[in-house]
XYZ file of C-alpha atoms in Angstrom:
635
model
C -27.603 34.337 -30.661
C -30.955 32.794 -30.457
C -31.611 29.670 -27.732
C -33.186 27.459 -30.478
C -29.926 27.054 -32.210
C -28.200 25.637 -28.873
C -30.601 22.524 -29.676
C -32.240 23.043 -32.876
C -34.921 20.575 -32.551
C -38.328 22.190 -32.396
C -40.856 23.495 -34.360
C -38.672 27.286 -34.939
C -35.878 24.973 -36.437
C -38.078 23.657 -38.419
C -39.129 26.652 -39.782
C -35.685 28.089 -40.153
C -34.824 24.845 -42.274
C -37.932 25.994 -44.555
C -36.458 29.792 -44.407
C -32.914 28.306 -45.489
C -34.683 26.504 -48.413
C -36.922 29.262 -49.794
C -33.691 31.459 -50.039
C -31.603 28.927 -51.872
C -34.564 28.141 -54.140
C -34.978 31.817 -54.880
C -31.102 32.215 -55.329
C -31.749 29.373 -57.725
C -34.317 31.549 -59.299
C -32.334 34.246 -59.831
C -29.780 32.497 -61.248
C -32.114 30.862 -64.178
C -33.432 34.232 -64.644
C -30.304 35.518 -65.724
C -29.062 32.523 -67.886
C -32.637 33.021 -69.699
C -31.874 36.556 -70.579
C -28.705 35.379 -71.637
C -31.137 33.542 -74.978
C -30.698 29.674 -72.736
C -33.798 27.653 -72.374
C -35.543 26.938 -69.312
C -34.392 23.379 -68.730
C -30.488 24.837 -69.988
C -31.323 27.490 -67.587
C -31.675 25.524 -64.759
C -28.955 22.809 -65.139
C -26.265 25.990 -65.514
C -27.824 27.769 -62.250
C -27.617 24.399 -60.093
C -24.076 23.730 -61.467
C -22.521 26.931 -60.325
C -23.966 27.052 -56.929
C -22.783 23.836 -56.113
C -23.423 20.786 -53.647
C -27.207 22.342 -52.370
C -26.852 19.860 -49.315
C -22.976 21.031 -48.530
C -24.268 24.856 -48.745
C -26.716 24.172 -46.418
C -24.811 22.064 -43.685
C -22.433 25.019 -43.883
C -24.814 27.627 -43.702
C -26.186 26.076 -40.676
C -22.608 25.813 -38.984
C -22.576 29.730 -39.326
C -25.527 30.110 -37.331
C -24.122 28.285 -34.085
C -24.469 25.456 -32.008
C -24.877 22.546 -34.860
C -22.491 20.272 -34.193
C -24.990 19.595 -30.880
C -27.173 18.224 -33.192
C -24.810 16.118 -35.130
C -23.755 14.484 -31.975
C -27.625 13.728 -31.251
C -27.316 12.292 -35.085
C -24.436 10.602 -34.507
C -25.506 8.807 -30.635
C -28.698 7.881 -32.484
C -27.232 5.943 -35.266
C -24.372 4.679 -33.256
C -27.467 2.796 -31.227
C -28.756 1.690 -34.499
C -25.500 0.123 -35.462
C -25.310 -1.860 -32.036
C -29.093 -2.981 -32.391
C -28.195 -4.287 -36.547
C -25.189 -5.648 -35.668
C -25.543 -7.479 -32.051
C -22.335 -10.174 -32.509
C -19.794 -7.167 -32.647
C -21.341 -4.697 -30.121
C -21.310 -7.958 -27.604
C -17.732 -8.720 -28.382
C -16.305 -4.984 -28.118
C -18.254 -4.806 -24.992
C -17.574 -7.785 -23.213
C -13.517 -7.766 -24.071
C -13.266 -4.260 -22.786
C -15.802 -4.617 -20.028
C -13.784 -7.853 -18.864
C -10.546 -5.677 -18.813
C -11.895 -2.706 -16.887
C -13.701 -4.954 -14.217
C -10.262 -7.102 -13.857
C -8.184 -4.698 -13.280
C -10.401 -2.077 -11.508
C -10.641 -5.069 -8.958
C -7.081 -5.783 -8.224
C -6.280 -1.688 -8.654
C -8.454 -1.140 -5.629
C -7.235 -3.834 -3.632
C -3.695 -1.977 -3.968
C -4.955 1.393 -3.480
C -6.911 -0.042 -0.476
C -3.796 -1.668 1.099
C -0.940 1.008 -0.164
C -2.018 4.049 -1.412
C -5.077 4.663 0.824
C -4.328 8.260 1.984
C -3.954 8.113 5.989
C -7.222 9.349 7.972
C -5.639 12.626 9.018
C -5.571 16.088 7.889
C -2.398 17.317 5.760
C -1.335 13.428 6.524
C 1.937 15.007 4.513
C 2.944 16.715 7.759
C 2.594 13.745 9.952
C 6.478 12.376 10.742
C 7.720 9.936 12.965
C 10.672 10.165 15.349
C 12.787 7.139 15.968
C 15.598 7.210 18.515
C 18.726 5.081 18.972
C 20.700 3.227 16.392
C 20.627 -0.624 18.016
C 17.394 -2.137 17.397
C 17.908 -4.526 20.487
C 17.775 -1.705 23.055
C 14.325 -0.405 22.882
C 13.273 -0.612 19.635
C 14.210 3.197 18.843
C 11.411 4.397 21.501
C 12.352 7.150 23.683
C 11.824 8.186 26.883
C 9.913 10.592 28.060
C 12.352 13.037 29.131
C 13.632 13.355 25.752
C 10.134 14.162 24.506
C 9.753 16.782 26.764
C 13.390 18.087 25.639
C 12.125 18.168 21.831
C 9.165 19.738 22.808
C 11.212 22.528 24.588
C 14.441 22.652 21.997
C 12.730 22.667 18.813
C 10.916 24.764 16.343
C 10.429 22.700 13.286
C 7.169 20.602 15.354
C 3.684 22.363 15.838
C 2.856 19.728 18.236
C 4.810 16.463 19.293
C 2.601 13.214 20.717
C 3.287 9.708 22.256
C 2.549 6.203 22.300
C 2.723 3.067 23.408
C 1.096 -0.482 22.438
C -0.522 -2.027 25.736
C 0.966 -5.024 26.393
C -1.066 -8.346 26.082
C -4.632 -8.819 24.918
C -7.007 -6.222 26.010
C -11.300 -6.378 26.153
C -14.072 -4.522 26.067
C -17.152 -5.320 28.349
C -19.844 -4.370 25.539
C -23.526 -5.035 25.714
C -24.354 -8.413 26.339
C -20.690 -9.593 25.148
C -16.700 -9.040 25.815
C -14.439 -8.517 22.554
C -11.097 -8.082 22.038
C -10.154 -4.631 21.212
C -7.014 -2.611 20.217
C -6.231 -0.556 23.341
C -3.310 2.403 22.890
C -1.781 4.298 25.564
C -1.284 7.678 24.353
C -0.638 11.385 25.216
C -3.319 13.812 25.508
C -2.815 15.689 22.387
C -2.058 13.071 20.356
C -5.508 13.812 18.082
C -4.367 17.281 17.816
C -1.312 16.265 16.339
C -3.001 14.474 13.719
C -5.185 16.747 12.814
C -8.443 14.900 13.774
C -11.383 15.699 16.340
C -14.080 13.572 17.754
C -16.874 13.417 15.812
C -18.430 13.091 19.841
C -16.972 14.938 23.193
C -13.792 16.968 23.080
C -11.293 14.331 24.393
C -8.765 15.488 26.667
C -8.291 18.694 25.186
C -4.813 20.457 25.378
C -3.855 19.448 29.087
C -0.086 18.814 29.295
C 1.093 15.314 30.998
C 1.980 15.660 34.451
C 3.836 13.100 36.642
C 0.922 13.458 39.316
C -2.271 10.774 39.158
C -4.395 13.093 37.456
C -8.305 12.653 38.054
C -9.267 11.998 34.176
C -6.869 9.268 34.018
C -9.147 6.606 33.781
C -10.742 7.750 30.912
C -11.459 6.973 26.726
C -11.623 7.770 23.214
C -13.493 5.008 21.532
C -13.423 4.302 17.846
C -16.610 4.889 15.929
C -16.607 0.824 15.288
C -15.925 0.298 19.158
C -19.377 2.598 19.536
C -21.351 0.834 16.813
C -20.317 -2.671 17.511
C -19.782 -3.075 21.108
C -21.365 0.067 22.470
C -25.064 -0.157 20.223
C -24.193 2.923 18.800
C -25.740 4.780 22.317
C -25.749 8.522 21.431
C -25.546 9.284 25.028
C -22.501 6.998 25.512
C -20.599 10.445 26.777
C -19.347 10.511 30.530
C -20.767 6.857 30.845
C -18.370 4.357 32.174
C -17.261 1.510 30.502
C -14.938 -1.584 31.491
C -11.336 -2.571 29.233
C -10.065 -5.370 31.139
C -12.472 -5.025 33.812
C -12.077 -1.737 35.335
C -13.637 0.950 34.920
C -13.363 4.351 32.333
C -15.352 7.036 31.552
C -15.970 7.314 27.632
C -14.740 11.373 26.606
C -14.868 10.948 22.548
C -15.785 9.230 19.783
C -13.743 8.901 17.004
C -14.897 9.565 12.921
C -15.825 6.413 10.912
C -12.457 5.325 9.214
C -10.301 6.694 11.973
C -7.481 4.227 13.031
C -4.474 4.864 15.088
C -0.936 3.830 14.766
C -2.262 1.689 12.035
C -5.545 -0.168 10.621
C -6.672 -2.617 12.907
C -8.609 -6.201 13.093
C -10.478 -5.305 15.951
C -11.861 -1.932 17.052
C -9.851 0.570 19.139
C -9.635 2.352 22.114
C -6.999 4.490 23.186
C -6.693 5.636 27.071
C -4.236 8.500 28.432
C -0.719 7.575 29.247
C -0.222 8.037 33.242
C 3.438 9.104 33.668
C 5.305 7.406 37.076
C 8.556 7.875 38.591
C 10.372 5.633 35.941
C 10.110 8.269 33.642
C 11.687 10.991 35.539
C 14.842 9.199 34.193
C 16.928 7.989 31.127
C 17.701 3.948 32.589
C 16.960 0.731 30.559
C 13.877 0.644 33.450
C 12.230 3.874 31.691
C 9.349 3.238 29.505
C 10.286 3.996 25.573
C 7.061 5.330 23.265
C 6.842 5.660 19.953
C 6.934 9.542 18.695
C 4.599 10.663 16.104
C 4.867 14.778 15.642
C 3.138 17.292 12.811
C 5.415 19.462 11.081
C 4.932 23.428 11.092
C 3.822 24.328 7.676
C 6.508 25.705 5.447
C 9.239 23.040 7.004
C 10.172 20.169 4.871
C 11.070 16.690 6.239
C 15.037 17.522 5.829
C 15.069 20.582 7.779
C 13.099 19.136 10.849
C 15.907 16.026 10.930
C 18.808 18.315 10.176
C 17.737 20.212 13.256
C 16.527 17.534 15.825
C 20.204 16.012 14.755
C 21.396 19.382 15.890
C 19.561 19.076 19.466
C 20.246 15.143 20.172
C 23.804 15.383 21.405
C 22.284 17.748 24.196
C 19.941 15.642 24.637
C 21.822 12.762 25.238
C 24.140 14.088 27.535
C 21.569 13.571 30.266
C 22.483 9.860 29.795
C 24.860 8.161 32.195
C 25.351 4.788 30.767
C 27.773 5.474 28.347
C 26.467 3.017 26.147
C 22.777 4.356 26.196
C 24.383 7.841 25.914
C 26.251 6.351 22.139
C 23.178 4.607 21.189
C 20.868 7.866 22.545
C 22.652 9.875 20.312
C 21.400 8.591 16.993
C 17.808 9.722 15.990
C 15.869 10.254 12.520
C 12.758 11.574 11.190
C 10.675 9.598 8.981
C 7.493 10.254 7.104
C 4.584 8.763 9.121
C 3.582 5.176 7.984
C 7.078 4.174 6.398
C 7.563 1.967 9.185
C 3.922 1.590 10.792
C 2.923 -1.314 8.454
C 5.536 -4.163 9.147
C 3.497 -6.817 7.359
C 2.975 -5.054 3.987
C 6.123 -5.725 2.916
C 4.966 -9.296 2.823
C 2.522 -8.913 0.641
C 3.958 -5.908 -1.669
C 5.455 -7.515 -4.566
C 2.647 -9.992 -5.425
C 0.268 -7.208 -5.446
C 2.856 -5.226 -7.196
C 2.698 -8.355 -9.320
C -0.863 -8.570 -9.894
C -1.518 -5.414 -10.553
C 0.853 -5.507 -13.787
C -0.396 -8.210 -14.886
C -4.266 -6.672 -14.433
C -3.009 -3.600 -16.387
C -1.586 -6.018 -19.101
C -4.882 -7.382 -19.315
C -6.605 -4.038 -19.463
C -3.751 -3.197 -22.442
C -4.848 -6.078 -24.188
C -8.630 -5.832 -23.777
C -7.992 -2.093 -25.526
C -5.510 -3.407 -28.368
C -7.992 -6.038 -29.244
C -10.717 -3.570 -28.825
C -9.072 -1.681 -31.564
C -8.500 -4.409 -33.466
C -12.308 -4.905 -33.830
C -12.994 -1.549 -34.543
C -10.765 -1.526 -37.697
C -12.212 -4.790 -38.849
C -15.622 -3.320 -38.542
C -14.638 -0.042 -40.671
C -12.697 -1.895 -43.009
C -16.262 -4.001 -43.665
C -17.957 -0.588 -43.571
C -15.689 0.404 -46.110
C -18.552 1.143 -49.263
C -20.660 2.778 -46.872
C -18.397 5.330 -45.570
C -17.471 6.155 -49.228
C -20.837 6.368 -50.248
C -20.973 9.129 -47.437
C -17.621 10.767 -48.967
C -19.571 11.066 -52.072
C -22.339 12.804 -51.011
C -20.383 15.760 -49.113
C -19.262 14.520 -45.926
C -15.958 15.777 -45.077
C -13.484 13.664 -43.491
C -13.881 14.866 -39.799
C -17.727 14.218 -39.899
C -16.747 10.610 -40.841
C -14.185 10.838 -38.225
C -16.653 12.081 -35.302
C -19.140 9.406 -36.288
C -17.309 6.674 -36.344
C -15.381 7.830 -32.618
C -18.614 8.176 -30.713
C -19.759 4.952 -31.959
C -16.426 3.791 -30.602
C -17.132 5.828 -27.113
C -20.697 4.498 -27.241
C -19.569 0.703 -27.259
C -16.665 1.925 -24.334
C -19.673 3.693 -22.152
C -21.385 0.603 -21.982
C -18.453 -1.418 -21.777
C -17.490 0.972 -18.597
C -20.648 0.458 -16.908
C -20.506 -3.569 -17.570
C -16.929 -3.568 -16.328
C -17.869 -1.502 -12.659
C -20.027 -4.221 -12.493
C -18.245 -6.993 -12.614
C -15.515 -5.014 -10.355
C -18.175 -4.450 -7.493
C -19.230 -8.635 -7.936
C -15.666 -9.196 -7.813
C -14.580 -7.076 -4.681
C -17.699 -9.032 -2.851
C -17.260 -12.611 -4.196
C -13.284 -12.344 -3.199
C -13.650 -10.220 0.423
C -13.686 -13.348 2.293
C -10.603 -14.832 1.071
C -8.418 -11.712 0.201
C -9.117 -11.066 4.216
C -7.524 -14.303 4.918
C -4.679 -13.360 2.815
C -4.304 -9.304 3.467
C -2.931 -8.451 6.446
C -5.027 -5.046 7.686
C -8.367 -6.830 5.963
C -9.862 -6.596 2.405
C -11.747 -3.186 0.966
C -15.582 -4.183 0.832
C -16.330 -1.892 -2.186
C -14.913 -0.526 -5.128
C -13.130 2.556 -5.218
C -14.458 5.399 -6.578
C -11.730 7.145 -8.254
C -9.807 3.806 -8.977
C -12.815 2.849 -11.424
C -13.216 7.094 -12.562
C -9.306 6.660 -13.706
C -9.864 3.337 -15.171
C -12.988 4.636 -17.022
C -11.153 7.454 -18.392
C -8.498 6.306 -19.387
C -10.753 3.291 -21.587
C -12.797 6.251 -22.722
C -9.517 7.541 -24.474
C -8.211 4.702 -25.382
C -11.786 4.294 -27.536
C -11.257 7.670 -28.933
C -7.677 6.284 -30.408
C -9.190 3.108 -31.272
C -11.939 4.645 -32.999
C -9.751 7.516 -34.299
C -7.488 5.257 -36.218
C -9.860 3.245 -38.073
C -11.802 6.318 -39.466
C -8.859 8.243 -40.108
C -7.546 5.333 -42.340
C -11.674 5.404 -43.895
C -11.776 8.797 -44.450
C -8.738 9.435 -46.310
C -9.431 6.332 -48.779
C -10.060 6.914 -52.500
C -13.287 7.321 -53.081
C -14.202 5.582 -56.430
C -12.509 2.303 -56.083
C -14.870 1.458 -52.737
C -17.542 2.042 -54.299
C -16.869 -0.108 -57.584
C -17.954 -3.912 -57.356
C -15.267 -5.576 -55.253
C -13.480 -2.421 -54.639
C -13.355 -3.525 -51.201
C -9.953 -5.064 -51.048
C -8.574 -2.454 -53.078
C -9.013 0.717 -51.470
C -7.293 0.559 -47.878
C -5.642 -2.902 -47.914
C -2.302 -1.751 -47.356
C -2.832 0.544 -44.737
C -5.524 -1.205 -42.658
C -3.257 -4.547 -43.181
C -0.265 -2.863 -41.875
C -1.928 -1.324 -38.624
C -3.853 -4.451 -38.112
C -0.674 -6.680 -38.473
C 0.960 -4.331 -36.168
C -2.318 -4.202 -33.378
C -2.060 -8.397 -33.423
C 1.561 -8.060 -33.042
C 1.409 -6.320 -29.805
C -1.579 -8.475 -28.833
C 0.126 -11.936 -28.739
C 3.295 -10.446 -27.298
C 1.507 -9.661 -24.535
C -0.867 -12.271 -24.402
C 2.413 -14.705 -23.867
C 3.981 -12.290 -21.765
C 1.108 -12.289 -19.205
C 1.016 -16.488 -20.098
C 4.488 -16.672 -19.123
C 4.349 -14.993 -16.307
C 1.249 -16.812 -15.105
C 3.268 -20.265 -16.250
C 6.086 -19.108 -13.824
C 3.526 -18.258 -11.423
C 1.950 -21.458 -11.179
C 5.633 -23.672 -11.488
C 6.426 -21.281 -8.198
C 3.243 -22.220 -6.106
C 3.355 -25.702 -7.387
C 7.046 -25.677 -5.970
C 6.006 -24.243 -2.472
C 3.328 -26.349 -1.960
C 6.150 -29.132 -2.283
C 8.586 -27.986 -0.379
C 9.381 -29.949 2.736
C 8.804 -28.015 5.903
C 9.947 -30.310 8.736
C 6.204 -30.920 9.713
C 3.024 -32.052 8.687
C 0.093 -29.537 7.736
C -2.639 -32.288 7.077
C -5.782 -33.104 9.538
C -4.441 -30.051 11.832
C -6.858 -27.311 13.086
C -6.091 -24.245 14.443
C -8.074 -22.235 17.016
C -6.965 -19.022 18.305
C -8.553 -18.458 21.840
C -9.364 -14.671 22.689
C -9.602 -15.408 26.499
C -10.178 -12.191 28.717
C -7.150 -13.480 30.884
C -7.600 -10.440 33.414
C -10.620 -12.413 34.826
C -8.412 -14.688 36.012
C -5.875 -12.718 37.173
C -6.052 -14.532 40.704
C -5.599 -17.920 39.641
C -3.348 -20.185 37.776
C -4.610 -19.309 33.973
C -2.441 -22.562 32.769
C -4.842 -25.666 34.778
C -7.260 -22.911 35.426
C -8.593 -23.023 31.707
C -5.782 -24.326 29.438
C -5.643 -27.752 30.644
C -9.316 -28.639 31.632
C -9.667 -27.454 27.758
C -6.895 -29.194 26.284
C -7.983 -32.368 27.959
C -11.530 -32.418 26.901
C -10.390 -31.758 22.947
C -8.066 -34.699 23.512
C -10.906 -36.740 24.407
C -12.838 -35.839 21.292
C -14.128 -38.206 18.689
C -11.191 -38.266 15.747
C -9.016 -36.368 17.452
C -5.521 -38.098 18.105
C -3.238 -35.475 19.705
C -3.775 -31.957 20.597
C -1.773 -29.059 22.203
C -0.962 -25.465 23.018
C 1.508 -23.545 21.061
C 2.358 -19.764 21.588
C 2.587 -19.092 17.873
C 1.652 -21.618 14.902
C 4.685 -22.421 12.112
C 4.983 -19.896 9.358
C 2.344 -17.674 11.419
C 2.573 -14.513 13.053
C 0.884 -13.870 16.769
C 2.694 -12.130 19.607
C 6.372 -12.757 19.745
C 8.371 -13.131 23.389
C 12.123 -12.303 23.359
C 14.358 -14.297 25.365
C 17.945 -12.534 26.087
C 20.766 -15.015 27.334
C 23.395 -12.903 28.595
C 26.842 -13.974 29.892
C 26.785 -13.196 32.936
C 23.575 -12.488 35.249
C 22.787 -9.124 35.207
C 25.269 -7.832 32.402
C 24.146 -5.915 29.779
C 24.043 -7.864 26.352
C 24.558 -4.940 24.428
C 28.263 -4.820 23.321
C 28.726 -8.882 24.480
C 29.381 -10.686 21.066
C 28.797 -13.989 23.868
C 25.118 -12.660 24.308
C 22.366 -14.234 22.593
C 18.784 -12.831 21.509
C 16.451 -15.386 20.165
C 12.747 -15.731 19.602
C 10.701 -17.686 22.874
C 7.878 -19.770 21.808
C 6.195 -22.055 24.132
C 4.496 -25.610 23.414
C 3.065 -28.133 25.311
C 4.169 -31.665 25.739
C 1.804 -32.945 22.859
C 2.067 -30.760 20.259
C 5.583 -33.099 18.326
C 2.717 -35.882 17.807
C 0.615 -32.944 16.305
C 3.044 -31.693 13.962
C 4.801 -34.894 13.598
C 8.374 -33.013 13.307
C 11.634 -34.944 14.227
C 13.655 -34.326 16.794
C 17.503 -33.592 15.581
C 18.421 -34.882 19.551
C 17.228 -35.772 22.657
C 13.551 -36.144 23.404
C-alpha cells in the first residue's frame, strides 16, 4: 500500500482522482459504444450507459474506500466543516460549550478536592502492604500502643512481616532553629528502619540505615531526617545541609537525610517534619503502665494478605502476653489487630467525609445535567438541520457518514468545552485554596489533578459521542422526501425527536429539583446552625494561637514569664474589654490533656466503675467575661 493514501492530500492524490475519472469516463465510453451498435442514438446512447452504471459520485467514494486509508480524509472533511458550523452559527456553539464547560470545571473542582483529601494514594511504595498493628482492647490504657518488648517479640515470632517499625508523637510543641527564624515543626520519634518499612529512601544521605535499636546511648542518637519542605523552607534548600548540625528545641542534631517532595509521615502535616531516632531506656526493658507504648506500622511479605498476617499475630499474642504480670494488662495485652495503614491515621476526616461525600454528588449531578442538556441542544440543532441532512441522503451519503459527521461536530464542541472547563477548574482550585484550608483539616490541593480532569474529560468526550450519536441516528434514518418538501420539516422526525426530547427534559428537571432540593435542605440546615444557641457568645472575639518555643524558657516560670506580661498589655488595648488564656477554644480542636480521678490514690481506674476520665482544659480568670457564658453555680 502506497504512503499517499494514508493522507491523500497532495499533488499524487490529485492525480489519482484524475486516473479514477479517466477510467470511469472511458467505462462510460464503452458503454455508449455498445448501445450505438445496438442501432440507439448518441444522446439515447449516453443516457442508457450513465443509467446502468449508477450514482458516478457513490462509485467513486467507494472505489476510493478500496484503496485504503480514506476515512482519514473524511475526518479532515468532517473537523473542517464542523469549524465552519461553529463560526455560522456562534449562539449554539457558545451555549453547548459553556453548559458543558461549566459542568466539567464544577465538578473537576470538587472531584479533586476529594481525591486530594481521600483517595490520594499514600507516598510509599506498594502503600497496599503497609498495615498497622494496634494492641489492647481498652482504649483508656494506652491507646492500643505497645511496648517495646512486644515489638521485639513480633519481630522474632512472626513470618507474615518483611520488616516491622515504631513510633511515637513527641510530646508538646517542637521548633526548628532555621535561618534567620524558629518554626514550629512536626517532630516524630521513630525506629531506625522505619523508611525501609515504607518503602521510601532519602532523596539525600542514607539515614540510619539497617542498625537494630539497642538499649545502650548509641553515638548517632542525636541525629535527623528532615522533610524536603523542612530543607526548602527553614533550611534554604542548602545542598550541603548533610552532617551539618541543626537545633529542634534548642539542642543540637546532625541532619543524615532528606526526605522526597510529598513525603509525610504518620500522616500529612501543617507544618514541616522531622523525625529523630527513638533512644530506648530502662522503662522499656519491661511490660508496666510506666513503659512507653508506640504506634506499630509493619510491611507485609508479598504473597500474604491482610487476614493471614492477623490470623497469625492472633496466634502469637497469648505468648506474648504472658510476659505480663498485672493481670489486668495481661487481659487487655491479649487483644491485638491488624489494620490497613491509614484507616485510623486520619482522625479528623471523618469530620469532614460526608459533606464532601455530599458535594461531590451533587457536582456529578451537575456534570449529569450539563451532558443531558448538552444533548438536548444537539437534537434541537439536527432537528433544525433536518432539510440539509436529507439533501445529503439524496445525493449518496449513507447513514453512517451522516452519523460520523454529525458526532465529531458533537466531539468538536466537547474538546473545546473540555479545555474551557480545566480552566475554570484550575481558577477555581486557586480562587477557593484559601478558604477550603480553613475548612480542610490536612490543607487544600493547590492544583488540579491530573487524572481527576483526564477521567472527567473522557468520560464528557463519550457522553458527546451519545449525545451526538442519538440525534443523527434519529436524522439519518428519516424519510427522505418529506424533509425535503416545503414544510416537510415537522413531518419527517416529529415523533421520534419529540419523544427523546420529552424524555432528555424529563430527566433534566428531575434533577435540576433534586440538586435544588438538596441545596434548599442545605441552606435550611446552615441557617439552623448558625441559630443554634451555644451557651456563649462568638461576636467581637479574636483568636490568636501563640507558637511560643517554650523550651527557651525552660528555667523560668513560662505562666508570668510571658503569658501574663502579654495578657496584660492586650487588656490594656484600645477596644478591647476582656481578654484571656484558654487551653483549647469552644468547638475547636488543639492539644487535649486527660485528667483521671481515681477512687482511691494510686488505684488503677481500669476496672473501677467509681473512676472518672474527663477532658482538662485550662482558662484564665477572664475568659467568662470573654465568652459571656453563665455559670449553672457558684462563681
Amino acid at each position: 500500500m502506497s504512503w499517499r493514501w494514508l493522507w491523500p492530500k497532495g499533488k499524487d492524490s490529485e492525480a489519482d482522482k484524475l486516473e479514477l475519472d479517466a477510467e470511469i469516463e472511458a467505462h462510460l465510453a464503452m458503454a455508449a459504444a455498445d448501445a450505438r451498435a445496438r442501432g440507439l442514438d448518441d444522446a439515447a446512447a449516453q443516457r442508457e450507459a450513465r443509467r446502468d452504471f449508477g450514482n458516478v459520485a457513490l462509485v467513486k467514494d467507494v472505489t476510493r474506500e478500496a484503496w485504503g486509508w480514506v476515512w482519514l480524509e473524511r475526518i479532515q472533511q468532517d473537523l473542517k466543516y464542523a469549524l465552519r458550523q461553529m463560526r455560522k452559527s456562534k449562539g449554539f456553539a457558545i451555549a453547548v460549550v459553556g453548559t458543558l464547560a461549566l459542568g466539567i470545571g464544577a465538578a473537576t473542582a470538587m472531584f479533586t478536592v476529594v481525591d486530594d483529601v481521600m483517595l490520594k494514594p499514600l507516598p510509599y511504595r506498594s502503600a497496599g502492604r503497609i498495615v498497622e498493628i494496634d494492641e489492647g482492647a481498652d482504649l483508656t490504657m494506652r491507646m492500643n500502643d505497645a511496648p517495646y518488648l512486644d515489638i521485639a517479640a513480633w519481630r522474632e515470632q512472626t513470618k507474615s512481616f518483611e520488616s516491622i517499625a515504631f513510633y511515637a508523637w513527641k510530646n508538646g510543641r517542637s521548633f526548628l532553629e532555621g535561618r534567620g527564624a524558629t518554626a514550629q515543626i512536626g517532630l516524630t520519634q521513630v525506629s531506625e528502619n522505619i523508611f525501609e518499612a515504607l518503602g521510601v529512601a532519602p532523596q539525600m544521605g542514607a539515614g540510619w540505615g539497617h542498625a537494630p535499636e539497642s538499649f545502650a546511648m548509641r553515638p548517632d542518637a542525636h541525629t535527623a531526617v528532615i522533610s524536603d519542605a523542612a530543607w526548602r523552607t527553614l533550611l534554604g534548600a542548602d545542598p550541603q545541609i548533610l552532617g551539618k548540625t541543626v537545633r529542634i528545641n534548642g539542642e543540637p542534631y546532625t541532619v543524615v537525610g532528606v526526605m522526597p517532595r510529598g513525603f509525610y509521615f504518620p500522616d500529612r502535616p501543617q507544618s514541616p517534619q522531622v523525625w529523630t531516632p527513638i533512644a530506648l531506656g530502662e522503662k522499656d526493658k519491661g511490660r508496666t503502665d510506666d513503659s512507653p507504648g508506640y504506634s506499630v506500622v509493619a510491611r507485609l511479605r508479598r504473597g500474604v494478605t491482610l487476614a493471614e498476617a492477623d490470623a497469625e499475630l492472633k496466634t502469637v499474642q497469648p505468648r506474648v502476653a504472658e510476659g505480663y504480670v498485672d493481670p489486668k494488662w495481661r487481659a487487655n495485652a491479649s487483644k491485638v489487630s491488624v489494620e490497613k495503614f491509614g484507616a485510623s491515621n486520619f482522625p479528623f476526616l471523618a469530620d469532614t467525609k460526608h459533606a464532601l461525600l455530599a458535594l461531590t454528588g451533587a457536582a456529578g449531578l451537575l456534570w449529569l445535567i450539563a451532558c443531558v442538556n448538552a444533548t438536548n441542544l444537539l437534537l434541537a440543532r439536527s432537528t433544525a438541520r433536518q432539510r440539509e441532512i436529507a439533501m445529503r441522503g439524496a445525493l449518496g451519503a449513507s447513514r453512517w457518514r451522516l452519523t460520523q459527521q454529525m458526532v465529531i461536530e458533537g466531539l468538536v464542541l466537547s474538546g473545546a468545552a473540555a479545555v474551557l472547563g480545566a480552566g475554570l477548574a484550575f481558577a477555581a482550585v486557586r480562587v477557593f485554596h484559601h478558604l477550603l484550608q480553613q475548612h480542610l483539616p490536612y490543607g487544600a490541593p493547590t492544583q488540579v489533578s491530573l487524572r481527576v480532569l483526564l477521567a472527567l474529560a473522557a468520560l464528557t468526550l463519550v457522553s458527546a459521542v451519545v449525545s451526538s450519536a442519538w440525534p443523527a441516528f434519529l436524522a439519518a434514518r428519516s424519510p427522505i422526501e418529506p424533509a425535503l418538501r416545503q414544510g416537510g420539516l415537522q413531518s419527517g422526525t416529529a415523533r421520534s425527536h419529540h419523544r427523546l426530547r420529552s424524555g432528555l427534559v424529563i430527566a433534566e428537571i428531575a434533577m435540576s429539583l433534586g440538586l435544588l432540593a438538596a441545596c434548599g435542605l442545605l441552606l435550611r440546615t446552615i441557617y439552623a446552625l448558625q441559630h443554634v444557641p451555644l451557651g456563649f457568645r462568638t461576636d467581637h472575639i479574636l483568636v490568636a494561637n501563640m507558637e511560643i518555643p517554650t523550651y527557651r524558657f525552660a528555667t523560668v516560670n513560662a505562666a508570668t514569664a510571658i503569658y501574663e506580661p502579654l495578657l496584660e498589655r492586650i487588656q490594656h488595648l484600645p477596644g478591647v474589654d476582656a481578654a484571656g488564656l484558654v487551653t483549647t477554644v469552644p468547638l475547636d480542636q488543639h492539644f487535649q490533656m486527660q485528667l483521671s480521678i481515681y477512687k482511691k490514690k494510686g488505684e488503677s481506674a481500669d476496672g473501677d466503675e467509681n473512676a472518672i476520665i474527663s477532658q482538662f482544659k485550662a482558662v484564665s480568670p477572664d475568659l467568662q467575661r470573654v465568652f459571656g457564658f453563665p455559670m449553672l453555680g457558684g462563681r
